[in-house]
Amino acid sequence: MKLLSIVVPCYNEELSIPYFYDALSDVGSTLLKNQIEFEIIFVDDGSTDDTLAIIKKYMKQDSRIKYVSFSRNFGKEAAMFAGLENSAGDYVAIMDADLQDPPSLLPEMLEILEHEDYDMVATRRVNRVGEPRIRSFFAHHFYKLINRFIDFEIVDGARDYRLMKRTAVNAILSVREYNRFSKGIFGWIGFKTKWLEYENQKRVAGETKWSFIKLLRYSIEGITAYTTLPLTISLWIGMIMCIISIIGAVYVAVGTLISGQSGQGWASLVCIILFLGGVQLFGLGIVGEYLSKTYLESKRRPIYIIRESNILSSEKKPLGS
Ligand code: UDP
Ligand code: MG
């Protein structure tokens, strides 16, 4: 029998977990018929509600349930990493707790990895029904922008919902950066990936944890993690400004020599100074963004800290197995 580990990041999901567990139990019997056992690894990402208590309740009645509970909220990226690191399966799936990633797709995904020459099966939603228009608009343009700059693809509409073979999981675990942007890491590691498409599902209970500001920060994370083009652009703007100012200076000097009087125009001068000040601060901000990332990486802090767990370290698959 092969083992499938299902990693479920949970942050304040007390309302969703019962639905999730029921849906997965239904799929479980189909999997068993195909000679596949599964374990669920709930990663409690520092929830402040009863998420952990509910996980423990299910754990008592079902030995397939494992959990890792963080000392505080470290974010979904850290939760996914912890889940992968604590998984023992030959196959590993990552799924949200809110049933936006339909478990009914799992048998089909497994079928593909078992019988076709792929290492990962990933999912993308073909529409964004139920999501605010403005959020879809920004998300769409973010993917367009970032894909211009990088030499692999970050797929628009890709969910974190995917099934992977152990080799791919190990590759992800070997990327130990602190500022994690999984959608990029999944693409960066390469491997043969098959994409499945499905209609967007609404959250079964509870609320989304992503505010607009959080998403904006996440997108800046994505850009700075995979391309240094903004730095190059600010360098170019600086150079072009220098050239224009030299030409301008020569023009004014020659004009003054010929006409004998210096030109007026303090208003335009103020505008130019303000504009250049803005460009400089903008450029400095870009440099600062990269510098802060380097600073955080150089501290080599752990990606997450566990408060409690029922997974023994001997159960984890060592890297390279
Ligand atoms: N999540 C998490 N930590 C966080 C935020 C979210 O583990 O800091 C989990 C959350 O519990 C859910 C998944 O990540 O299982 C996706 O979150 P959500 O549904 O809020 O995002 P959306 O589907 O709206 O993009
Ligand atoms: Mg969701």
Tab-separated table of N, CA and C in Angstrom, residues 232-297:
chain	number	residue	atom	x	y	z
A	232	THR	N	17.115	47.092	-11.578
A	232	THR	CA	17.682	47.506	-12.860
A	232	THR	C	16.923	48.706	-13.411
A	233	ILE	N	15.582	48.661	-13.270
A	233	ILE	CA	14.775	49.775	-13.785
A	233	ILE	C	15.143	51.074	-13.068
A	234	SER	N	15.310	50.990	-11.735
A	234	SER	CA	15.620	52.236	-11.020
A	234	SER	C	17.007	52.733	-11.420
A	235	LEU	N	17.914	51.808	-11.726
A	235	LEU	CA	19.241	52.208	-12.206
A	235	LEU	C	19.122	52.961	-13.540
A	236	TRP	N	18.314	52.414	-14.432
A	236	TRP	CA	18.123	53.034	-15.746
A	236	TRP	C	17.478	54.408	-15.635
A	237	ILE	N	16.459	54.494	-14.783
A	237	ILE	CA	15.801	55.804	-14.613
A	237	ILE	C	16.831	56.817	-14.118
A	238	GLY	N	17.659	56.401	-13.164
A	238	GLY	CA	18.702	57.285	-12.631
A	238	GLY	C	19.643	57.754	-13.733
A	239	MET	N	20.052	56.807	-14.590
A	239	MET	CA	20.991	57.164	-15.653
A	239	MET	C	20.364	58.123	-16.659
A	240	ILE	N	19.115	57.825	-17.033
A	240	ILE	CA	18.428	58.686	-18.010
A	240	ILE	C	18.265	60.103	-17.444
A	241	MET	N	17.902	60.184	-16.152
A	241	MET	CA	17.753	61.494	-15.501
A	241	MET	C	19.069	62.277	-15.557
A	242	CYS	N	20.187	61.591	-15.314
A	242	CYS	CA	21.503	62.244	-15.342
A	242	CYS	C	21.771	62.825	-16.720
A	243	ILE	N	21.518	62.005	-17.733
A	243	ILE	CA	21.791	62.460	-19.103
A	243	ILE	C	20.923	63.668	-19.443
A	244	ILE	N	19.629	63.583	-19.093
A	244	ILE	CA	18.725	64.709	-19.386
A	244	ILE	C	19.211	65.962	-18.669
A	245	SER	N	19.654	65.818	-17.408
A	245	SER	CA	20.054	67.011	-16.666
A	245	SER	C	21.326	67.625	-17.258
A	246	ILE	N	22.242	66.792	-17.761
A	246	ILE	CA	23.463	67.337	-18.383
A	246	ILE	C	23.094	68.126	-19.649
A	247	ILE	N	22.208	67.492	-20.472
A	247	ILE	CA	21.765	68.188	-21.690
A	247	ILE	C	21.089	69.513	-21.320
A	248	GLY	N	20.235	69.459	-20.290
A	248	GLY	CA	19.522	70.659	-19.830
A	248	GLY	C	20.510	71.734	-19.390
A	249	ALA	N	21.532	71.340	-18.644
A	249	ALA	CA	22.507	72.300	-18.119
A	249	ALA	C	23.254	72.987	-19.266
A	250	VAL	N	23.660	72.185	-20.257
A	250	VAL	CA	24.376	72.747	-21.407
A	250	VAL	C	23.469	73.734	-22.148
A	251	TYR	N	22.200	73.330	-22.313
A	251	TYR	CA	21.226	74.171	-23.019
A	251	TYR	C	21.080	75.523	-22.315
A	252	VAL	N	20.918	75.482	-20.984
A	252	VAL	CA	20.723	76.723	-20.225
A	252	VAL	C	21.988	77.588	-20.296
A	253	ALA	N	23.156	76.931	-20.131
A	253	ALA	CA	24.413	77.688	-20.138
A	253	ALA	C	24.626	78.385	-21.476
A	254	VAL	N	24.450	77.650	-22.561
A	254	VAL	CA	24.640	78.233	-23.889
A	254	VAL	C	23.628	79.352	-24.118
A	255	GLY	N	22.377	79.119	-23.747
A	255	GLY	CA	21.305	80.113	-23.912
A	255	GLY	C	21.653	81.397	-23.180
A	256	THR	N	22.136	81.262	-21.932
A	256	THR	CA	22.474	82.440	-21.142
A	256	THR	C	23.617	83.218	-21.792
A	257	LEU	N	24.635	82.472	-22.295
A	257	LEU	CA	25.775	83.130	-22.945
A	257	LEU	C	25.336	83.922	-24.169
A	258	ILE	N	24.417	83.345	-24.939
A	258	ILE	CA	23.979	83.991	-26.183
A	258	ILE	C	23.086	85.189	-25.892
A	259	SER	N	22.057	84.988	-25.048
A	259	SER	CA	21.084	86.063	-24.831
A	259	SER	C	21.554	87.049	-23.762
A	260	GLY	N	22.502	86.635	-22.949
A	260	GLY	CA	23.050	87.535	-21.943
A	260	GLY	C	22.224	87.623	-20.675
A	261	GLN	N	21.088	86.939	-20.594
A	261	GLN	CA	20.310	86.974	-19.338
A	261	GLN	C	19.887	85.554	-18.938
A	262	SER	N	19.907	85.354	-17.614
A	262	SER	CA	19.555	84.008	-17.155
A	262	SER	C	18.040	83.836	-17.192
A	263	GLY	N	17.609	82.656	-17.442
A	263	GLY	CA	16.178	82.379	-17.602
A	263	GLY	C	15.424	82.459	-16.286
A	264	GLN	N	14.104	82.677	-16.408
A	264	GLN	CA	13.251	82.687	-15.211
A	264	GLN	C	12.733	81.285	-14.949
A	265	GLY	N	11.855	81.166	-13.978
A	265	GLY	CA	11.132	79.897	-13.868
A	265	GLY	C	11.425	79.109	-12.613
A	266	TRP	N	11.234	79.735	-11.458
A	266	TRP	CA	11.454	78.963	-10.236
A	266	TRP	C	10.386	77.886	-10.065
A	267	ALA	N	9.172	78.113	-10.650
A	267	ALA	CA	8.086	77.130	-10.487
A	267	ALA	C	8.476	75.800	-11.119
A	268	SER	N	8.991	75.875	-12.342
A	268	SER	CA	9.372	74.633	-13.017
A	268	SER	C	10.519	73.958	-12.260
A	269	LEU	N	11.375	74.809	-11.664
A	269	LEU	CA	12.506	74.278	-10.895
A	269	LEU	C	12.014	73.456	-9.700
A	270	VAL	N	11.012	74.035	-9.013
A	270	VAL	CA	10.470	73.323	-7.856
A	270	VAL	C	9.878	71.978	-8.297
A	271	CYS	N	9.157	72.016	-9.423
A	271	CYS	CA	8.545	70.768	-9.918
A	271	CYS	C	9.625	69.723	-10.181
A	272	ILE	N	10.703	70.175	-10.849
A	272	ILE	CA	11.765	69.222	-11.183
A	272	ILE	C	12.392	68.653	-9.902
A	273	ILE	N	12.635	69.527	-8.928
A	273	ILE	CA	13.264	69.059	-7.685
A	273	ILE	C	12.363	68.036	-6.982
A	274	LEU	N	11.054	68.379	-6.923
A	274	LEU	CA	10.118	67.455	-6.276
A	274	LEU	C	10.077	66.117	-7.013
A	275	PHE	N	10.042	66.225	-8.348
A	275	PHE	CA	9.967	64.998	-9.143
A	275	PHE	C	11.196	64.121	-8.896
A	276	LEU	N	12.362	64.757	-8.964
A	276	LEU	CA	13.590	63.984	-8.779
A	276	LEU	C	13.670	63.408	-7.352
A	277	GLY	N	13.206	64.220	-6.371
A	277	GLY	CA	13.181	63.723	-4.986
A	277	GLY	C	12.329	62.473	-4.902
A	278	GLY	N	11.169	62.525	-5.579
A	278	GLY	CA	10.262	61.364	-5.566
A	278	GLY	C	10.911	60.151	-6.192
A	279	VAL	N	11.547	60.366	-7.362
A	279	VAL	CA	12.186	59.242	-8.058
A	279	VAL	C	13.276	58.635	-7.175
A	280	GLN	N	14.029	59.512	-6.503
A	280	GLN	CA	15.109	59.007	-5.646
A	280	GLN	C	14.571	58.164	-4.502
A	281	LEU	N	13.507	58.678	-3.869
A	281	LEU	CA	12.939	57.931	-2.744
A	281	LEU	C	12.367	56.592	-3.217
A	282	PHE	N	11.749	56.630	-4.385
A	282	PHE	CA	11.169	55.408	-4.953
A	282	PHE	C	12.276	54.362	-5.171
A	283	GLY	N	13.364	54.845	-5.797
A	283	GLY	CA	14.504	53.948	-6.065
A	283	GLY	C	15.079	53.400	-4.770
A	284	LEU	N	15.181	54.302	-3.787
A	284	LEU	CA	15.728	53.896	-2.489
A	284	LEU	C	14.822	52.843	-1.848
A	285	GLY	N	13.501	53.061	-2.030
A	285	GLY	CA	12.535	52.105	-1.474
A	285	GLY	C	12.725	50.725	-2.081
A	286	ILE	N	12.961	50.690	-3.398
A	286	ILE	CA	13.160	49.402	-4.069
A	286	ILE	C	14.418	48.717	-3.507
A	287	VAL	N	15.495	49.495	-3.417
A	287	VAL	CA	16.737	48.933	-2.864
A	287	VAL	C	16.477	48.418	-1.447
A	288	GLY	N	15.728	49.242	-0.674
A	288	GLY	CA	15.430	48.867	0.711
A	288	GLY	C	14.666	47.562	0.795
A	289	GLU	N	13.737	47.377	-0.144
A	289	GLU	CA	12.923	46.155	-0.147
A	289	GLU	C	13.818	44.923	-0.315
A	290	TYR	N	14.751	45.013	-1.252
A	290	TYR	CA	15.676	43.879	-1.456
A	290	TYR	C	16.606	43.701	-0.263
A	291	LEU	N	17.057	44.841	0.258
A	291	LEU	CA	17.988	44.773	1.381
A	291	LEU	C	17.315	44.120	2.585
A	292	SER	N	16.039	44.486	2.813
A	292	SER	CA	15.358	43.921	3.980
A	292	SER	C	15.170	42.411	3.811
A	293	LYS	N	14.940	41.987	2.560
A	293	LYS	CA	14.802	40.546	2.307
A	293	LYS	C	16.127	39.844	2.622
A	294	THR	N	17.221	40.457	2.150
A	294	THR	CA	18.546	39.868	2.388
A	294	THR	C	18.820	39.806	3.884
A	295	TYR	N	18.436	40.889	4.579
A	295	TYR	CA	18.643	40.969	6.032
A	295	TYR	C	17.920	39.821	6.738
A	296	LEU	N	16.637	39.640	6.355
A	296	LEU	CA	15.867	38.577	7.009
A	296	LEU	C	16.434	37.198	6.677
A	297	GLU	N	16.847	37.010	5.417
A	297	GLU	CA	17.432	35.711	5.047
A	297	GLU	C	18.703	35.438	5.844
